[in-house]
Coordinates of C-alpha atoms in Angstrom, one line a residue:
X782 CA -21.5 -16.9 0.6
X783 CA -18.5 -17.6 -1.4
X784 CA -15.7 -20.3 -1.5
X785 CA -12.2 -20.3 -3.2
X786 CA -9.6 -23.0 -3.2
X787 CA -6.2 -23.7 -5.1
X788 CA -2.9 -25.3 -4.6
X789 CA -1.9 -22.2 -2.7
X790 CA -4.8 -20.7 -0.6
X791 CA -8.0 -22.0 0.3
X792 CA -11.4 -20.1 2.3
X793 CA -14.3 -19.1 1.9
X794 CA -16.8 -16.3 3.6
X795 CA -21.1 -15.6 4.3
X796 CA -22.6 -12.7 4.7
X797 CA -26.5 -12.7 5.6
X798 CA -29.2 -9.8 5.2
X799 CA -32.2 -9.5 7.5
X800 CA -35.2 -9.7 5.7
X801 CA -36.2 -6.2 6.9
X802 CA -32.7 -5.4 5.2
X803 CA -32.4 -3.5 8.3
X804 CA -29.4 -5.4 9.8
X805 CA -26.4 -8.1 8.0
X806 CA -23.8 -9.7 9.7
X807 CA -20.7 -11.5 8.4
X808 CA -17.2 -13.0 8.1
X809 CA -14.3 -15.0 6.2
X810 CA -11.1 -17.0 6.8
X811 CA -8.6 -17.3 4.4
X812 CA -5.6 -20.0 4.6
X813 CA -2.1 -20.0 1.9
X814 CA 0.5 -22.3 2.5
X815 CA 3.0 -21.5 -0.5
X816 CA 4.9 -25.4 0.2
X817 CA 2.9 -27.4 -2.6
X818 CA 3.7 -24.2 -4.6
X819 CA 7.2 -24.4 -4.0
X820 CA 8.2 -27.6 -4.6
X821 CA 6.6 -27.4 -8.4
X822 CA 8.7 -23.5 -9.0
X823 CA 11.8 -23.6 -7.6
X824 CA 12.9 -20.5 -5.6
X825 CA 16.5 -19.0 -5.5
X826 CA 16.0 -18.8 -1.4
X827 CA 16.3 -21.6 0.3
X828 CA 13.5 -21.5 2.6
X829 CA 13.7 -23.7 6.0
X830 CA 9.9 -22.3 7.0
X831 CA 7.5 -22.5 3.9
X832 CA 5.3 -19.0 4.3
X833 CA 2.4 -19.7 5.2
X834 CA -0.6 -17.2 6.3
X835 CA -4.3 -17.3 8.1
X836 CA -6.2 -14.2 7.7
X837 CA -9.7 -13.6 8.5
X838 CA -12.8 -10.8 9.0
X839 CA -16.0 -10.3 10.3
X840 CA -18.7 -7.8 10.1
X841 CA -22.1 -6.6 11.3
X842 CA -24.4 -4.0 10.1
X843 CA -27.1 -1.8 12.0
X844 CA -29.5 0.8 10.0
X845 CA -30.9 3.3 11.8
X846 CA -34.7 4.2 12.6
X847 CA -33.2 8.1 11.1
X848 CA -31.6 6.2 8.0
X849 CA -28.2 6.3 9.5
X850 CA -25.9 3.3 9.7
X851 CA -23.8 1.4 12.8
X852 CA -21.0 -0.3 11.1
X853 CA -18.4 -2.8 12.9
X854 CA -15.5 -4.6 11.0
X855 CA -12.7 -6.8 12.4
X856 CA -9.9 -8.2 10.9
X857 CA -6.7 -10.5 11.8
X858 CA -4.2 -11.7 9.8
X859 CA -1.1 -14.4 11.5
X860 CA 2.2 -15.0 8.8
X861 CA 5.4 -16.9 9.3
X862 CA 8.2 -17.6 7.1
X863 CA 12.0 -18.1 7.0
X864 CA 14.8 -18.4 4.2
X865 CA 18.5 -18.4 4.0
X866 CA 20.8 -16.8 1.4
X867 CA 24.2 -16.6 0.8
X868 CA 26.2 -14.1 2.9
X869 CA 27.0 -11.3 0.5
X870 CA 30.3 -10.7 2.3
X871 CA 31.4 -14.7 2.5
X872 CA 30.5 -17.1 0.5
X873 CA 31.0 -19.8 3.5
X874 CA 28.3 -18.3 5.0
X875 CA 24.5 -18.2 4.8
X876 CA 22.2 -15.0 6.3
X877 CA 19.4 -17.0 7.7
X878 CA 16.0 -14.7 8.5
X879 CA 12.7 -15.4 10.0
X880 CA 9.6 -12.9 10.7
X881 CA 6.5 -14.4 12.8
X882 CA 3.9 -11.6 12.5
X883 CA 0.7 -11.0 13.7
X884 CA -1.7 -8.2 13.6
X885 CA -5.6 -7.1 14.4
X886 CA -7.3 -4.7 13.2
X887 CA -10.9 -3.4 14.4
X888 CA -13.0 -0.3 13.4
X889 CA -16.5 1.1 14.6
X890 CA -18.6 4.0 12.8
X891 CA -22.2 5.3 13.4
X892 CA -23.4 7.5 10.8
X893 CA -26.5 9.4 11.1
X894 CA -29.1 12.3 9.9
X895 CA -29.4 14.3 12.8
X896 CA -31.9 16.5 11.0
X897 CA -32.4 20.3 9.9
X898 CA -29.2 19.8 7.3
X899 CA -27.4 17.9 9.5
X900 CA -25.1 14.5 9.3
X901 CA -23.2 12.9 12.0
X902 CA -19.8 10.5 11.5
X903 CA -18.3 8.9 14.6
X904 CA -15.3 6.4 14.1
X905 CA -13.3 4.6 17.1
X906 CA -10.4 1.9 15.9
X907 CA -7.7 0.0 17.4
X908 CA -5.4 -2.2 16.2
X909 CA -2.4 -4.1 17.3
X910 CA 1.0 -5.5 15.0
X911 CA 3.5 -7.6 16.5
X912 CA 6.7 -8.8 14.7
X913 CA 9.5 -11.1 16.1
X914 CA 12.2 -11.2 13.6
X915 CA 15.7 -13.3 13.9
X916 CA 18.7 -13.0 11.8
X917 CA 21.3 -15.6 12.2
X918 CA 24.8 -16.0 10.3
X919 CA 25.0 -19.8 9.4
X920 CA 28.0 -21.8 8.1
X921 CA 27.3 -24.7 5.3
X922 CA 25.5 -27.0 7.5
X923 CA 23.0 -24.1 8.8
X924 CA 24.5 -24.1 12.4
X925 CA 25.1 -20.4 13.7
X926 CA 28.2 -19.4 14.1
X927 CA 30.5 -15.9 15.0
X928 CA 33.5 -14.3 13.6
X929 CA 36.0 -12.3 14.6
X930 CA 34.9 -9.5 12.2
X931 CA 32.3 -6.9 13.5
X932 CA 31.0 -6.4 9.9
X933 CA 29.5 -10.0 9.5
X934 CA 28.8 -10.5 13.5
X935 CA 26.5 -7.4 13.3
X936 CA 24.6 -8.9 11.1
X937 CA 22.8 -11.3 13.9
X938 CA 20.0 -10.1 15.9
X939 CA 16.7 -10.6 17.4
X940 CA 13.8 -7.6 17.0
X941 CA 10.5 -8.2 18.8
X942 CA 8.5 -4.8 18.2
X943 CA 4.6 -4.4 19.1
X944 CA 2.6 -1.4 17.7
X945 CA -0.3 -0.5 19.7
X946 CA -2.8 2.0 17.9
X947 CA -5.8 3.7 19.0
X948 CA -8.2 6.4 17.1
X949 CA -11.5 8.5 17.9
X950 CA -12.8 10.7 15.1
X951 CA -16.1 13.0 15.0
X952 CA -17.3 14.7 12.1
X953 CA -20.4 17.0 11.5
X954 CA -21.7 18.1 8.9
X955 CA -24.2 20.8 8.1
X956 CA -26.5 21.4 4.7
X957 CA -26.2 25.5 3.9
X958 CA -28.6 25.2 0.4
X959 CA -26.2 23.8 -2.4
X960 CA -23.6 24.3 -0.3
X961 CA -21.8 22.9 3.1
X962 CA -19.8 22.7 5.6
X963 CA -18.0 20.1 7.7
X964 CA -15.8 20.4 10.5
X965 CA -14.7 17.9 13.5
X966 CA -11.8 16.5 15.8
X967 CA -9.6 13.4 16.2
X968 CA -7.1 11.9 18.7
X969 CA -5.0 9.1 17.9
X970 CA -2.6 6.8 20.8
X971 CA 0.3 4.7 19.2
X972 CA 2.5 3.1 21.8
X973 CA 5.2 1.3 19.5
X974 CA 7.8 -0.9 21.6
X975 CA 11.2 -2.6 20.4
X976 CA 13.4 -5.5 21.9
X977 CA 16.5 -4.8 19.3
X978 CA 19.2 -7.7 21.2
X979 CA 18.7 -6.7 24.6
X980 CA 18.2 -2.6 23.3
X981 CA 15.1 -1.8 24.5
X982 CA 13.1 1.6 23.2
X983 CA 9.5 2.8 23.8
X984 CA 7.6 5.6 21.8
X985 CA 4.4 7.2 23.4
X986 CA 2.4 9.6 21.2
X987 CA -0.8 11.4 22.2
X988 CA -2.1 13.2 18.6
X989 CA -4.8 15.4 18.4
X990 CA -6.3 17.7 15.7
X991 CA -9.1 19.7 14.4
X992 CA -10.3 20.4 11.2
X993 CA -12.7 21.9 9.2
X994 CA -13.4 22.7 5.3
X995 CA -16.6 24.0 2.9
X996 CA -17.7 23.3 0.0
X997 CA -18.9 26.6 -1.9
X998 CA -20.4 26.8 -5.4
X999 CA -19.4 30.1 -6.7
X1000 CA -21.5 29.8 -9.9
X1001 CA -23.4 26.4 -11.4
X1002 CA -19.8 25.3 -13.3
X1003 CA -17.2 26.1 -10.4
X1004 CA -16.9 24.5 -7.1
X1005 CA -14.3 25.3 -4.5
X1006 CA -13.1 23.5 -1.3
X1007 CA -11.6 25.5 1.7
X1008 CA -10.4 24.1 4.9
X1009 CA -7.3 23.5 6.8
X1010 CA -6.3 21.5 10.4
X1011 CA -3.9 22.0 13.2
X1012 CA -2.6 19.0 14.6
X1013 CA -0.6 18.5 18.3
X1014 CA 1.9 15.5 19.5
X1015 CA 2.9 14.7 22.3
X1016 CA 5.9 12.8 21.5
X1017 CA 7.4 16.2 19.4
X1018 CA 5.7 18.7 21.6
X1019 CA 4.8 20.7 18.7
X1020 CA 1.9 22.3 16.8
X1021 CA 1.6 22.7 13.2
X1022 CA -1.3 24.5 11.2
X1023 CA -2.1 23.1 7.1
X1024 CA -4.0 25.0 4.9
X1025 CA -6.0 23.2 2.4
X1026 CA -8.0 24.4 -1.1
X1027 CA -8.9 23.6 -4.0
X1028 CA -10.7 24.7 -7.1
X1029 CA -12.9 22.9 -9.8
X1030 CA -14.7 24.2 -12.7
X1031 CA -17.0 21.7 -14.9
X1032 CA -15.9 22.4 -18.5
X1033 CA -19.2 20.3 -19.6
X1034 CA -21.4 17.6 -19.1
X1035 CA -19.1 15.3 -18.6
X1036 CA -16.1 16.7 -17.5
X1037 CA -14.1 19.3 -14.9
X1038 CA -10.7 20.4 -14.0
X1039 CA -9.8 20.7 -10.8
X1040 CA -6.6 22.4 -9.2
X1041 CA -5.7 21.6 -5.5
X1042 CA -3.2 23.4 -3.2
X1043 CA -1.9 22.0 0.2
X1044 CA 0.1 21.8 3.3
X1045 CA 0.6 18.2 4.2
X1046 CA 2.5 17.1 7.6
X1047 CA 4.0 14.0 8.7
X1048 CA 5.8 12.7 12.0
X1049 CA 9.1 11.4 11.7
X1050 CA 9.1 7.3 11.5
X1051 CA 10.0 5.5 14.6
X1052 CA 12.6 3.9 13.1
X1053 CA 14.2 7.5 13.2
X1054 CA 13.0 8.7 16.3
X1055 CA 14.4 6.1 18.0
X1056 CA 17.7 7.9 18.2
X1057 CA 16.1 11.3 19.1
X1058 CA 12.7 12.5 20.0
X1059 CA 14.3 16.4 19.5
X1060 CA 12.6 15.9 16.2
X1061 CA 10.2 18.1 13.9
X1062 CA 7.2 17.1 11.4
X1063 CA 8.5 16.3 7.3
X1064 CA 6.3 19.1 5.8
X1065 CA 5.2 18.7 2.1
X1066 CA 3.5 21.4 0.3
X1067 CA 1.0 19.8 -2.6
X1068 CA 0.4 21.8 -6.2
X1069 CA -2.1 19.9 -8.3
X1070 CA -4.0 20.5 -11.6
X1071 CA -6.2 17.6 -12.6
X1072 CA -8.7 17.0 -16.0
X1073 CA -11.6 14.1 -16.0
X1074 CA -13.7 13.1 -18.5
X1075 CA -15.9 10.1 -17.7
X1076 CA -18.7 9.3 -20.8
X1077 CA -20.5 6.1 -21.4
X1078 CA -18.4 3.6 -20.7
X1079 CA -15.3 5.7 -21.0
X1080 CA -13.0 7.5 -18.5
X1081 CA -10.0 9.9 -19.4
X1082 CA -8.2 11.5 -16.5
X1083 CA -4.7 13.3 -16.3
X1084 CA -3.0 15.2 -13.9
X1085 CA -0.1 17.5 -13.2
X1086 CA 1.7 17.8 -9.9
X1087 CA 4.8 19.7 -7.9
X1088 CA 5.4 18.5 -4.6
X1089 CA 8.0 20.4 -2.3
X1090 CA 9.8 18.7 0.8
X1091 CA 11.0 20.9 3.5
X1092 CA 12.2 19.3 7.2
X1093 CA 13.2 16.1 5.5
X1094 CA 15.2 13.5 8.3
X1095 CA 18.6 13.3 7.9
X1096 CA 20.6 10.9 9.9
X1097 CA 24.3 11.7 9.3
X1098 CA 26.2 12.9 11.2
X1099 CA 23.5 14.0 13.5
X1100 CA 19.2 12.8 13.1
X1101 CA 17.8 16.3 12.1
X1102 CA 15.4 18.0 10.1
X1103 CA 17.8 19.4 7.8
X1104 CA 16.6 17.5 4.7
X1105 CA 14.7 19.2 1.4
X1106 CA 13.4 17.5 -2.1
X1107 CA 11.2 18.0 -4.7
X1108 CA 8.8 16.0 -6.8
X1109 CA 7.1 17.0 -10.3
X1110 CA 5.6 15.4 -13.1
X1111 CA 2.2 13.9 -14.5
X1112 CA -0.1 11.3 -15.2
X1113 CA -2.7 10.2 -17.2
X1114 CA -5.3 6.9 -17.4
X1115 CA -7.4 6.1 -20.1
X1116 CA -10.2 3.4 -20.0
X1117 CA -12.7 2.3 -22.7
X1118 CA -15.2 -0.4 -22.7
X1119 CA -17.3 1.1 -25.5
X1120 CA -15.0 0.6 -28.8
X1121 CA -15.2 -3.1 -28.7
X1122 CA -18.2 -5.0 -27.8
X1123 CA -17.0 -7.5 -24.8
X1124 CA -13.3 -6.0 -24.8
X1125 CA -12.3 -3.6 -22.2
X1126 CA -8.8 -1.8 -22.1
X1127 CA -7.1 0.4 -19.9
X1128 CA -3.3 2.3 -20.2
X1129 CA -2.0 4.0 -17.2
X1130 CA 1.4 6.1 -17.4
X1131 CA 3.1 8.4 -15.0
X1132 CA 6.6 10.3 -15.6
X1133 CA 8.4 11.5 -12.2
X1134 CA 10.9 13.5 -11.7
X1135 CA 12.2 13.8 -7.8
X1136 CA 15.3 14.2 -5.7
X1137 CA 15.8 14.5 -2.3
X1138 CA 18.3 15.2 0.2
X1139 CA 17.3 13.0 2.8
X1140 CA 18.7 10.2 5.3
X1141 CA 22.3 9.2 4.8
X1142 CA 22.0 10.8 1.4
X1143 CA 25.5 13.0 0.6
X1144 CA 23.6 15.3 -1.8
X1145 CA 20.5 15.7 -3.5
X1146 CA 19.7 12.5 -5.6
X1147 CA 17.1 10.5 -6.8
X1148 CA 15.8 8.3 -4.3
X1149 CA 16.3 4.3 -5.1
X1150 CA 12.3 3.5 -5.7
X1151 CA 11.6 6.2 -7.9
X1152 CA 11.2 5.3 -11.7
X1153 CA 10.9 8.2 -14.5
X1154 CA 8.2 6.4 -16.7
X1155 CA 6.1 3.9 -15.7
X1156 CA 3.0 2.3 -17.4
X1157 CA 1.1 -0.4 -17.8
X1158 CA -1.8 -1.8 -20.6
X1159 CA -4.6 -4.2 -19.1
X1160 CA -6.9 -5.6 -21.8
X1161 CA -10.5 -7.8 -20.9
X1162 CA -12.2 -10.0 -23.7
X1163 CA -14.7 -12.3 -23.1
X1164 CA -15.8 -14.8 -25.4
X1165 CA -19.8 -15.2 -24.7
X1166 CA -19.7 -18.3 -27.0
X1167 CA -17.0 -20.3 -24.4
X1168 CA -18.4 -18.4 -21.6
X1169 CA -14.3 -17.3 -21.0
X1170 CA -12.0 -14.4 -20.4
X1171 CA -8.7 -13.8 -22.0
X1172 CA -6.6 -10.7 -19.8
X1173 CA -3.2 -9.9 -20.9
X1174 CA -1.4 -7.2 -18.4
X1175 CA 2.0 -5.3 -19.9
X1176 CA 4.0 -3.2 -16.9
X1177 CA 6.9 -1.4 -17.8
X1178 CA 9.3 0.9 -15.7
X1179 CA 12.4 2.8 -16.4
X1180 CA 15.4 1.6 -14.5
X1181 CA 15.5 2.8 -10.8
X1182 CA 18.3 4.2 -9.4
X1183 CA 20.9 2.6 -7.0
X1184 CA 23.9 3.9 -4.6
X1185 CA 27.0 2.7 -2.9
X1186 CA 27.7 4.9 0.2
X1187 CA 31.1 4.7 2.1
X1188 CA 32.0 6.5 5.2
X1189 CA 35.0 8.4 4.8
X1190 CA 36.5 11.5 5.7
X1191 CA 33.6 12.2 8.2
X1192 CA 30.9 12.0 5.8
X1193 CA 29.2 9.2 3.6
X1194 CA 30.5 9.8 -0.5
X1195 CA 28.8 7.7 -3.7
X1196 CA 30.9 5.0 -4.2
X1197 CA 29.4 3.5 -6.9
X1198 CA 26.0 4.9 -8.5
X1199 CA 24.0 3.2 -11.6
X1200 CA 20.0 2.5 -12.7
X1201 CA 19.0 -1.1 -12.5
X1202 CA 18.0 -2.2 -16.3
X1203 CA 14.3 -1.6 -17.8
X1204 CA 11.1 -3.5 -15.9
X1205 CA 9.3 -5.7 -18.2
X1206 CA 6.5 -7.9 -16.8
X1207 CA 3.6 -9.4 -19.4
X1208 CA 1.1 -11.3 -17.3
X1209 CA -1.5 -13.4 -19.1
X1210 CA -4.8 -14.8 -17.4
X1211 CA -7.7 -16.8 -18.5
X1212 CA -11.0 -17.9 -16.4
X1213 CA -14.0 -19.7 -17.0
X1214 CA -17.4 -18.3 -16.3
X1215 CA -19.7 -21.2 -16.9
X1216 CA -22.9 -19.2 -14.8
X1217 CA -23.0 -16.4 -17.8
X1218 CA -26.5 -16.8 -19.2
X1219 CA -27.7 -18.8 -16.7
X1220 CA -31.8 -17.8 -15.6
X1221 CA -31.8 -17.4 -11.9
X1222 CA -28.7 -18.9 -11.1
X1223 CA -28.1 -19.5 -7.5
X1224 CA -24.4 -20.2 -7.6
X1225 CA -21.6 -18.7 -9.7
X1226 CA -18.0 -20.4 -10.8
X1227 CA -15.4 -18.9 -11.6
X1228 CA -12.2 -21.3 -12.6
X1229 CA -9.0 -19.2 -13.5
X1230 CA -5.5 -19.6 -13.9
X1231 CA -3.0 -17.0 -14.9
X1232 CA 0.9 -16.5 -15.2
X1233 CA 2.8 -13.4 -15.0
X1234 CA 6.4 -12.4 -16.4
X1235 CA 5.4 -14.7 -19.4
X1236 CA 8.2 -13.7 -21.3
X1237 CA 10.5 -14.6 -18.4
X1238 CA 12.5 -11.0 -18.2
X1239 CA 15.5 -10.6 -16.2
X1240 CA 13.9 -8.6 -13.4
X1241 CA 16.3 -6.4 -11.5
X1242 CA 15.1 -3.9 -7.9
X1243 CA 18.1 -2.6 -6.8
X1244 CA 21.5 -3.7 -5.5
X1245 CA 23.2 -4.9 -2.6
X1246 CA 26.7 -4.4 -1.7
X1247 CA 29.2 -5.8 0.1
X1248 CA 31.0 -4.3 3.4
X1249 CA 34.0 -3.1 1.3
X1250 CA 31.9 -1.9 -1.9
X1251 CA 33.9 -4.5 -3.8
X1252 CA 31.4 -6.7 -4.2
X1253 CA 27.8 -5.8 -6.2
X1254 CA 24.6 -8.7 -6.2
X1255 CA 21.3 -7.9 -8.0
X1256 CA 17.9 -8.0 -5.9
X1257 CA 15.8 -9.9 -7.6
X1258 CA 12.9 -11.5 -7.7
X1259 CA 12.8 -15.3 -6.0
X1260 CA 11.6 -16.8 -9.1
X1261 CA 11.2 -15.3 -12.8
X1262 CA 7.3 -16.7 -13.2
X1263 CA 4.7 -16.8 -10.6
X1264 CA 1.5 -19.3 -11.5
X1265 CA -1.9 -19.2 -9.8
X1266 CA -4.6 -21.6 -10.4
X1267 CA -7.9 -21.4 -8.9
X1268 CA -11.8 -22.0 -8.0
X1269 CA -13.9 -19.3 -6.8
X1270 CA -17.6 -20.0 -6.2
X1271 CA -20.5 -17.4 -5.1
X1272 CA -23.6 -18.0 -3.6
X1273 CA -26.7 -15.6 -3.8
X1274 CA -24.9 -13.0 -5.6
X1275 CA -22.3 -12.9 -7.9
X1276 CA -18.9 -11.7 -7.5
X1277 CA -17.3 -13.4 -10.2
X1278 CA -16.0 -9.5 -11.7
X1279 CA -13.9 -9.4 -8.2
X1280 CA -12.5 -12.8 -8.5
X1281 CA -11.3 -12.1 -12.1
X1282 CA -10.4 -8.6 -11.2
X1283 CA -8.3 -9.7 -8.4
X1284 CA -6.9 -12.4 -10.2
X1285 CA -5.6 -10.1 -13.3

């Protein structure tokens, strides 16, 4: 069992084992209510409905006379929240937004040793999200009101959408020595439906595939992975096939490299094929070479990848697949808890370089969420004497991209173009174990408070524009710090490592 409480959340969960070990069963509710929160850190929104969120699970599970295992989880989650900001295209005015959401999620999987070489893995899920959203353009006392100009009356509407979603997966597996093979099927049901004002749109998809892959050791150092899937919808009456493999040779005891080639489809989103269904899948075609080296207590791992994007949606003048990009670049992650006794670090850093010609896009460009470096430094140290943790956490990004478009001429032209200044967030957290060294300790406390964007940077996201272009406001976050305090208590096992983990 376990309980956490702060001036922003509060819950707690149990999970009991048979004594057989045979069977458990579970669950957990979890409440945040951000208005204590917000009247200590004031927000830049003004917010006439405080978020708030429920959020719960449960869980049973069955083992098998064969040493298989019937699993069940359920999960729901309920959020509503509203705020108001000033109208970006009068400063009269006041764009006032609400979202009520609620969604539940449920999944069921037997697996089992059906003997001879053979393993069984059956899945069914459903799930079902519903938002109702309202936009509203307010004058000074928060009363709606209308124009005469179509730019700022557009802006009010009411969206009530509901996804319904529905999966069955099989998967069989068979033992051939050192080596194997798996193949199986799945079909998948989405019904998504839309109130947009009184615009009403429904999308039915029936998706099916097949797929299969092996695992073949070609000598005791190199591994490889073949397998591909075809997969049918309904909704774009077509068929695709996507080839799949992938290489790895082990370079020691410790360590491999790996290179991986694929053919990866995706359908349209719904918010596109609302406007036609006469639509084909994005493809992407994957080119991957990856090194790991994992020792004691010590993991180094980089990669290099080339993505190419083929059928991209673009929705001007017409919705089409006519779109194409490209993404390439590497990674690497470093972790050590070895060097330092009780001090564990970690650096992560990516470089991307991508463009696309895709949506409303004039030309091949950078999309607006994609950063050329990134990285971030995590550091642990625990003080045994104090029984306490000190975590700093650095994140740093290059400045993302941003874009004006204006219609003119027939066709959407930049505007105005720039990159939003350097991300720069140091986060600093401390908690309190007071259980460490404790002889058959039956409950565990963790107490832990922690502040991020210590330095207080300027954080900038993007940019917003006005209807004319003339006018340019920064996104940005709704307050420059965010502070969490906390209790977390564990009974009969400890999970103090994921509270602090989460908490970092």
């Amino acid at each position: 069992a376990n309980v956490f409480v702060s001036p922003l959340t509060w819950g707690g969960g149990y999970q009991e084992l048979s004594k057989d070990k045979k069977f458990s069963w579970g669950g957990s509710y979890g409440y945040a209510n951000l208005g204590i929160y917000f009247n200590i850190v004031k927000q830049t929104p003004d917010y006439f409905k405080i978020p708030q969120f429920h959020n719960g699970d449960a869980n049973f599970r069955i083992k098998t006379k064969r040493g298989g295992m019937i699993k069940y989880y359920t999960t729901f989650a309920k959020g509503d929240l509203g705020l108001r900001r000033t109208d970006i295209d009068s400063a009269a005015l006041k764009d006032a937004f609400s979202l009520k959401n609620y969604n539940w999620y449920n999944n069921l999987s037997w697996r089992e040793n059906l003997g001879n070489g053979w393993k069984m893995n059956l899945g069914a899920g459903f799930s079902i999200n519903k938002d109702d959203i309202q936009q509203q353009i307010q004058n000074a006392y928060n009363i709606p009101v209308t124009t005469n100009a179509s730019y700022i009356d557009g802006k009010n509407f009411t969206l009530n959408h509901r996804q319904d979603f529905a999966v069955v997966r099989a998967v069989f597996e068979k033992r051939l020595g050192i080596n194997s093979i798996r193949f199986g099927s799945e079909y998948w049901y989405s019904k998504d439906r839309s109130i947009y004002n009184t615009y009403i749109t429904n999308l039915i998809d029936n998706y099916n595939a097949v797929f299969g892959e092996s695992d073949i050791y070609i000598t005791n150092a190199i591994a490889a992975k073949v397998g591909g899937r075809f997969e049918y919808s309904s909704i774009l009456k077509k068929a695709n096939i996507a080839p799949r493999l992938s290489l790895a040779y082990k370079t020691g005891k410790d360590a491999q490299v790996s290179a991986a080639y694929g053919v990866f489809y995706q359908k349209p989103e719904n918010t596109e094929m609302i406007y036609t269904t006469k639509l084909g899948y994005t493809k992407a075609i994957h080119y991957i070479i990856n090194y790991q080296k994992t020792t004691n207590n010590r993991i180094f791992r980089t990669e290099l990848f080339y993505k190419k994007y083929e059928d991209l949606i673009k929705t001007y003048p017409i919705t089409s697949n006519s779109g194409d990009g490209y993404a390439k670049g590497f990674e690497f992650f470093w972790r050590d808890k070895k060097t330092f006794k009780n001090f564990d670090y970690w650096v992560s850093y990516s470089y991307l370089d991508t463009k696309r010609d895709y949506q409303n896009y004039p030309e091949k460009l950078t999309p607006n969420f994609a950063a050329y470096h990134t990285a971030s430094v995590v550091t642990k140290r625990f003080v045994t004497k104090i029984k306490t943790g000190f975590n700093l956490t650095y994140s740093y990004a290059t400045g993302r991209p941003y874009y004006n478009f204006q219609l003119s001429n027939g066709k959407y032209n930049i505007a105005d173009q720039g990159r939003t200044k350097d991300y720069h967030s140091l986060g600093f957290s401390v908690n309190w174990v007071p259980s460490v060294g404790k002889q058959n300790a039956k409950a565990f406390w963790v107490f832990f408070a922690s502040v991020n964007n210590v330095l207080g940077s300027n954080q900038v996201y993007n940019y917003n524009y006005s209807y004319n272009g003339l006018i340019k406001q920064a996104v940005n976050p709704p307050a420059k710090r965010f502070y969490f305090i906390g209790i977390f208590l564990s009974f009969g096992v400890d999970r103090s490592d994921d509270a602090i983990n989460n908490n970092l």
